[in-house]
Amino acid sequence: MNILSVQNLCKTYGEGEARVEALKNVSFSVSKGEFISIIGPSGSGKSTLLNLIGALDYPTSGTVTVDGKDIFGMKEEELSVFRRRNIGFVFQTYNLVPELNVEENMLLPILLDQRKPDMGYIQELLDMLGLTARRHHLPHQLSGGQQQRAAIGRALAARPAIVLADEPTGNLDSKNSRDVIALLRLSVERYSQTLIMITHNPGFASNADRVLGVEDGVVTELGGACV
Ligand code: ADP
Ligand code: ADP
């Protein structure tokens, strides 16, 4: 079953001399439970694609369907509820709320949705991310790597159907990077989540079921992992 379908997606920024065709007629589908990695050079359109799938921006044309629902057809309010319930986003810049500690940042999407958090699962995530001793720290009291792991914890805390991760290991050393990829994989397998991850590292990309290459706004299927 397709959880996600991207059809004829185009995104243009700017006008005249400054016009950039960031995505050129991109189409692909993703099944529930799949782990997709996206690789490609800087400026090729990877973040633009992820932001559109996460409904953080509107396309110039084309559609994104999640679980059969056309996300750009929703009203703004409906869309923010949808995003909170279904999408976990790991931003390159973390986007942690500076006034909230690690644990509060992780709980935020669940509490905003007026749901009861599974504190056992939050504790488990904190342990797996090596953040238990930092749970009451504010983002500015953490190292870059710890902030990145906190952002991953926040994306996973509500067990969203789709996890979108933009360079989730960009600020981690190789051991921590491997741990984070293993955690993401474990999480998606355990909860049948779908993971779409941008990475610069071909070695990390090969952990995925399928690899999509982006070059100059064009997406190509590069195959999957060897089994
Ligand atoms: P990547 O994530 O692969 O590095 P991006 O999706 O960030 O690539 O960018 C794709 C292209 O779109 C680049 O040429 C970039 O300069 C341009 N771009 C991205 N965001 C904006 C924006 N907000 N305004 C104008 N141009 C943008
Ligand atoms: P940096 O931002 O400098 O890369 P790190 O993310 O490497 O920081 O980690 C900062 C601190 O957190 C270090 O003391 C490290 O030992 C500890 N740490 C990092 N990853 C883990 C983990 N997975 N489990 C437990 N502790 C960790």
Short mmCIF file of C-alpha atoms and ligand atoms in Angstrom, two decimals:
data_model
loop_
_atom_site.label_atom_id
_atom_site.label_comp_id
_atom_site.label_asym_id
_atom_site.label_seq_id
_atom_site.Cartn_x
_atom_site.Cartn_y
_atom_site.Cartn_z
CA MET A 1 0.00 0.00 0.00
CA ASN A 2 1.30 3.46 -0.86
CA ILE A 3 1.48 5.75 2.15
CA LEU A 4 2.95 8.52 0.03
CA SER A 5 2.55 9.48 -3.59
CA VAL A 6 4.39 12.39 -5.21
CA GLN A 7 3.03 13.33 -8.62
CA ASN A 8 4.44 15.75 -11.20
CA LEU A 9 5.86 17.94 -8.48
CA CYS A 10 7.43 21.21 -9.65
CA LYS A 11 8.88 23.96 -7.50
CA THR A 12 10.21 27.23 -8.83
CA TYR A 13 11.78 29.93 -6.67
CA GLY A 14 12.22 33.57 -7.70
CA GLU A 15 11.63 35.33 -11.00
CA GLY A 16 13.58 36.57 -14.02
CA GLU A 17 17.33 36.25 -13.57
CA ALA A 18 16.82 34.82 -10.07
CA ARG A 19 14.43 32.08 -11.21
CA VAL A 20 15.44 28.59 -10.04
CA GLU A 21 13.64 25.41 -11.03
CA ALA A 22 14.38 23.50 -7.84
CA LEU A 23 12.17 20.49 -8.70
CA LYS A 24 11.30 19.42 -12.23
CA ASN A 25 8.29 17.16 -12.60
CA VAL A 26 9.11 14.74 -9.79
CA SER A 27 7.00 11.60 -9.37
CA PHE A 28 7.44 8.56 -7.11
CA SER A 29 5.54 6.46 -4.58
CA VAL A 30 6.52 5.07 -1.21
CA SER A 31 5.00 2.05 0.52
CA LYS A 32 4.15 1.94 4.20
CA GLY A 33 7.16 0.80 6.20
CA GLU A 34 9.74 1.66 3.53
CA PHE A 35 13.06 3.35 4.33
CA ILE A 36 14.05 5.68 1.50
CA SER A 37 17.28 7.62 1.35
CA ILE A 38 17.80 10.66 -0.84
CA ILE A 39 21.27 11.58 -2.06
CA GLY A 40 22.53 14.28 -4.38
CA PRO A 41 24.82 17.29 -4.59
CA SER A 42 24.30 20.47 -2.60
CA GLY A 43 21.63 22.65 -4.21
CA SER A 44 20.10 19.77 -6.21
CA GLY A 45 16.64 20.09 -4.60
CA LYS A 46 16.72 17.54 -1.75
CA SER A 47 15.54 19.86 1.05
CA THR A 48 12.91 21.40 -1.24
CA LEU A 49 11.51 17.92 -1.89
CA LEU A 50 11.48 16.97 1.80
CA ASN A 51 9.87 20.28 2.79
CA LEU A 52 7.09 19.75 0.25
CA ILE A 53 6.44 16.18 1.42
CA GLY A 54 6.22 17.55 4.97
CA ALA A 55 3.84 20.30 3.80
CA LEU A 56 6.15 23.04 5.05
CA ASP A 57 5.84 24.83 1.72
CA TYR A 58 3.55 24.75 -1.33
CA PRO A 59 4.64 23.48 -4.76
CA THR A 60 4.39 25.48 -7.98
CA SER A 61 2.40 22.56 -9.40
CA GLY A 62 1.84 18.87 -8.74
CA THR A 63 0.47 16.90 -5.81
CA VAL A 64 1.59 15.05 -2.70
CA THR A 65 -0.84 12.45 -1.38
CA VAL A 66 -0.40 10.99 2.10
CA ASP A 67 -2.55 8.01 2.99
CA GLY A 68 -4.85 8.90 0.09
CA LYS A 69 -5.24 12.55 1.11
CA ASP A 70 -4.10 15.43 -1.10
CA ILE A 71 -2.15 17.48 1.45
CA PHE A 72 -2.12 20.74 -0.51
CA GLY A 73 -5.89 20.59 -0.75
CA MET A 74 -6.19 21.01 3.02
CA LYS A 75 -6.85 24.30 4.78
CA GLU A 76 -3.97 25.75 6.84
CA GLU A 77 -5.43 24.69 10.19
CA GLU A 78 -6.25 21.17 9.03
CA LEU A 79 -2.76 20.93 7.60
CA SER A 80 -1.04 21.81 10.88
CA VAL A 81 -3.05 19.15 12.75
CA PHE A 82 -2.27 16.67 9.98
CA ARG A 83 1.45 17.51 10.17
CA ARG A 84 1.57 17.10 13.95
CA ARG A 85 -0.21 13.74 13.86
CA ASN A 86 1.46 12.15 10.88
CA ILE A 87 4.86 13.67 10.27
CA GLY A 88 8.02 13.72 12.37
CA PHE A 89 10.59 16.15 10.97
CA VAL A 90 14.28 16.19 11.80
CA PHE A 91 15.57 19.56 10.61
CA GLN A 92 19.17 20.24 9.67
CA THR A 93 19.05 23.19 12.04
CA TYR A 94 17.30 21.15 14.79
CA ASN A 95 14.55 23.78 15.40
CA LEU A 96 14.30 22.89 19.09
CA VAL A 97 12.23 25.33 21.17
CA PRO A 98 14.95 27.25 23.09
CA GLU A 99 12.86 27.80 26.26
CA LEU A 100 11.97 24.11 26.63
CA ASN A 101 14.26 21.35 27.90
CA VAL A 102 15.01 18.15 25.97
CA GLU A 103 12.13 16.17 27.43
CA GLU A 104 9.63 19.04 26.98
CA ASN A 105 10.74 19.45 23.36
CA MET A 106 10.04 15.74 22.80
CA LEU A 107 6.62 15.95 24.48
CA LEU A 108 5.53 19.13 22.69
CA PRO A 109 3.97 17.61 19.53
CA ILE A 110 2.04 15.09 21.67
CA LEU A 111 0.77 17.67 24.19
CA LEU A 112 -0.22 20.13 21.44
CA ASP A 113 -2.32 17.33 20.04
CA GLN A 114 -3.92 16.83 23.47
CA ARG A 115 -2.74 13.25 23.63
CA LYS A 116 -1.33 11.39 26.60
CA PRO A 117 2.39 10.71 26.14
CA ASP A 118 3.76 7.21 26.59
CA MET A 119 6.41 8.10 29.18
CA GLY A 120 7.95 4.61 29.00
CA TYR A 121 8.65 5.17 25.32
CA ILE A 122 10.02 8.68 25.95
CA GLN A 123 12.41 7.21 28.54
CA GLU A 124 13.45 4.48 26.12
CA LEU A 125 14.19 7.06 23.41
CA LEU A 126 16.19 9.20 25.85
CA ASP A 127 18.23 6.12 26.77
CA MET A 128 18.81 5.07 23.18
CA LEU A 129 19.84 8.61 22.26
CA GLY A 130 22.20 8.88 25.23
CA LEU A 131 20.24 11.86 26.54
CA THR A 132 18.82 10.61 29.85
CA ALA A 133 21.30 12.70 31.86
CA ARG A 134 20.49 15.71 29.67
CA ARG A 135 16.68 15.46 29.72
CA HIS A 136 16.29 18.61 31.84
CA HIS A 137 18.84 20.66 29.92
CA LEU A 138 17.87 23.51 27.59
CA PRO A 139 19.05 23.30 23.96
CA HIS A 140 21.74 25.98 24.47
CA GLN A 141 23.25 23.88 27.26
CA LEU A 142 23.83 20.99 24.86
CA SER A 143 26.54 20.22 22.30
CA GLY A 144 25.63 20.27 18.60
CA GLY A 145 25.53 16.48 18.54
CA GLN A 146 23.27 16.33 21.59
CA GLN A 147 20.89 18.89 20.06
CA GLN A 148 20.76 16.81 16.91
CA ARG A 149 19.92 13.69 18.93
CA ALA A 150 17.25 15.64 20.85
CA ALA A 151 15.72 16.70 17.51
CA ILE A 152 15.60 13.05 16.46
CA GLY A 153 13.94 12.17 19.78
CA ARG A 154 11.30 14.84 19.18
CA ALA A 155 10.60 13.55 15.66
CA LEU A 156 10.12 9.99 16.92
CA ALA A 157 8.32 10.70 20.23
CA ALA A 158 4.78 10.78 18.81
CA ARG A 159 5.44 7.68 16.63
CA PRO A 160 4.40 9.47 13.42
CA ALA A 161 3.51 7.46 10.32
CA ILE A 162 6.16 9.30 8.31
CA VAL A 163 9.58 10.42 9.55
CA LEU A 164 11.36 12.98 7.37
CA ALA A 165 15.02 13.55 8.23
CA ASP A 166 17.21 16.19 6.58
CA GLU A 167 20.85 15.14 7.18
CA PRO A 168 20.09 13.70 10.63
CA THR A 169 23.73 12.72 11.11
CA GLY A 170 25.25 15.92 9.69
CA ASN A 171 26.60 16.98 13.08
CA LEU A 172 27.53 13.60 14.54
CA ASP A 173 30.77 11.62 14.56
CA SER A 174 30.78 8.26 12.76
CA LYS A 175 29.95 6.13 15.83
CA ASN A 176 27.01 8.39 16.81
CA SER A 177 25.88 8.51 13.19
CA ARG A 178 25.73 4.74 12.99
CA ASP A 179 23.84 4.61 16.30
CA VAL A 180 21.31 7.18 15.06
CA ILE A 181 20.73 5.36 11.77
CA ALA A 182 20.29 2.10 13.68
CA LEU A 183 17.79 3.82 16.01
CA LEU A 184 15.82 5.28 13.10
CA ARG A 185 15.73 1.87 11.43
CA LEU A 186 14.64 0.13 14.64
CA SER A 187 11.91 2.72 15.20
CA VAL A 188 10.48 2.47 11.70
CA GLU A 189 10.55 -1.33 11.79
CA ARG A 190 8.94 -1.54 15.20
CA TYR A 191 6.11 0.89 14.43
CA SER A 192 5.80 0.29 10.64
CA GLN A 193 6.79 3.88 10.05
CA THR A 194 8.01 5.22 6.74
CA LEU A 195 11.39 6.95 6.80
CA ILE A 196 12.70 9.38 4.20
CA MET A 197 16.23 10.51 4.94
CA ILE A 198 18.51 12.94 3.14
CA THR A 199 22.18 12.09 3.51
CA HIS A 200 25.48 13.06 1.94
CA ASN A 201 26.99 9.76 2.96
CA PRO A 202 26.58 6.96 0.36
CA GLY A 203 27.39 4.42 3.09
CA PHE A 204 24.41 5.59 5.18
CA ALA A 205 22.21 5.81 2.08
CA SER A 206 22.84 2.12 1.41
CA ASN A 207 21.07 1.24 4.70
CA ALA A 208 17.79 2.15 3.00
CA ASP A 209 15.38 -0.11 1.10
CA ARG A 210 15.54 2.29 -1.84
CA VAL A 211 17.82 5.15 -2.82
CA LEU A 212 16.56 8.18 -4.76
CA GLY A 213 19.16 10.35 -6.45
CA VAL A 214 18.43 14.05 -6.97
CA GLU A 215 20.37 15.98 -9.57
CA ASP A 216 19.45 19.47 -10.72
CA GLY A 217 15.81 19.07 -9.63
CA VAL A 218 15.36 15.67 -11.29
CA VAL A 219 14.78 12.54 -9.18
CA THR A 220 16.01 9.12 -10.32
CA GLU A 221 15.59 5.73 -8.72
CA LEU A 222 19.05 4.40 -7.83
CA GLY A 223 17.95 1.02 -6.52
CA GLY A 224 18.15 -0.37 -3.02
CA ALA A 225 20.31 -2.23 -0.58
CA CYS A 226 21.89 -5.56 -1.42
CA VAL A 227 20.38 -8.37 0.61
P1 ADP B 1 19.65 20.74 -1.46
O1 ADP B 1 18.81 20.42 -0.28
O2 ADP B 1 19.83 19.58 -2.39
O3 ADP B 1 20.96 21.35 -1.09
P2 ADP B 1 17.69 22.82 -1.95
O4 ADP B 1 16.41 22.13 -2.08
O5 ADP B 1 17.99 23.49 -0.67
O6 ADP B 1 18.89 21.83 -2.35
O7 ADP B 1 17.82 23.93 -3.10
C1 ADP B 1 17.53 23.64 -4.47
C2 ADP B 1 17.67 24.93 -5.27
O8 ADP B 1 16.65 25.85 -4.90
C3 ADP B 1 18.99 25.65 -5.06
O9 ADP B 1 19.37 26.22 -6.27
C4 ADP B 1 18.64 26.71 -4.04
O10 ADP B 1 19.49 27.81 -4.17
C5 ADP B 1 17.21 27.05 -4.40
N1 ADP B 1 16.41 27.46 -3.21
C6 ADP B 1 16.15 26.70 -2.14
N2 ADP B 1 15.36 27.36 -1.26
C7 ADP B 1 15.16 28.59 -1.81
C8 ADP B 1 14.41 29.73 -1.39
N3 ADP B 1 13.72 29.76 -0.25
N4 ADP B 1 14.41 30.80 -2.21
C9 ADP B 1 15.08 30.79 -3.38
N5 ADP B 1 15.79 29.74 -3.84
C10 ADP B 1 15.83 28.65 -3.06
P1 ADP B 2 29.54 16.90 19.70
O1 ADP B 2 28.48 17.88 19.44
O2 ADP B 2 30.78 17.52 20.25
O3 ADP B 2 29.77 15.99 18.52
P2 ADP B 2 28.61 14.48 20.90
O4 ADP B 2 27.31 14.31 20.27
O5 ADP B 2 29.73 13.67 20.34
O6 ADP B 2 29.02 16.00 20.92
O7 ADP B 2 28.46 14.08 22.41
C1 ADP B 2 28.65 14.93 23.54
C2 ADP B 2 28.67 14.09 24.81
O8 ADP B 2 27.59 13.15 24.82
C3 ADP B 2 29.94 13.27 24.96
O9 ADP B 2 30.34 13.33 26.29
C4 ADP B 2 29.54 11.87 24.58
O10 ADP B 2 30.30 10.92 25.29
C5 ADP B 2 28.09 11.80 24.97
N1 ADP B 2 27.36 10.93 24.03
C6 ADP B 2 27.32 11.07 22.69
N2 ADP B 2 26.58 10.11 22.14
C7 ADP B 2 26.14 9.31 23.11
C8 ADP B 2 25.33 8.13 23.15
N3 ADP B 2 24.79 7.58 22.06
N4 ADP B 2 25.10 7.58 24.34
C9 ADP B 2 25.62 8.13 25.46
N5 ADP B 2 26.38 9.25 25.49
C10 ADP B 2 26.65 9.83 24.34
#
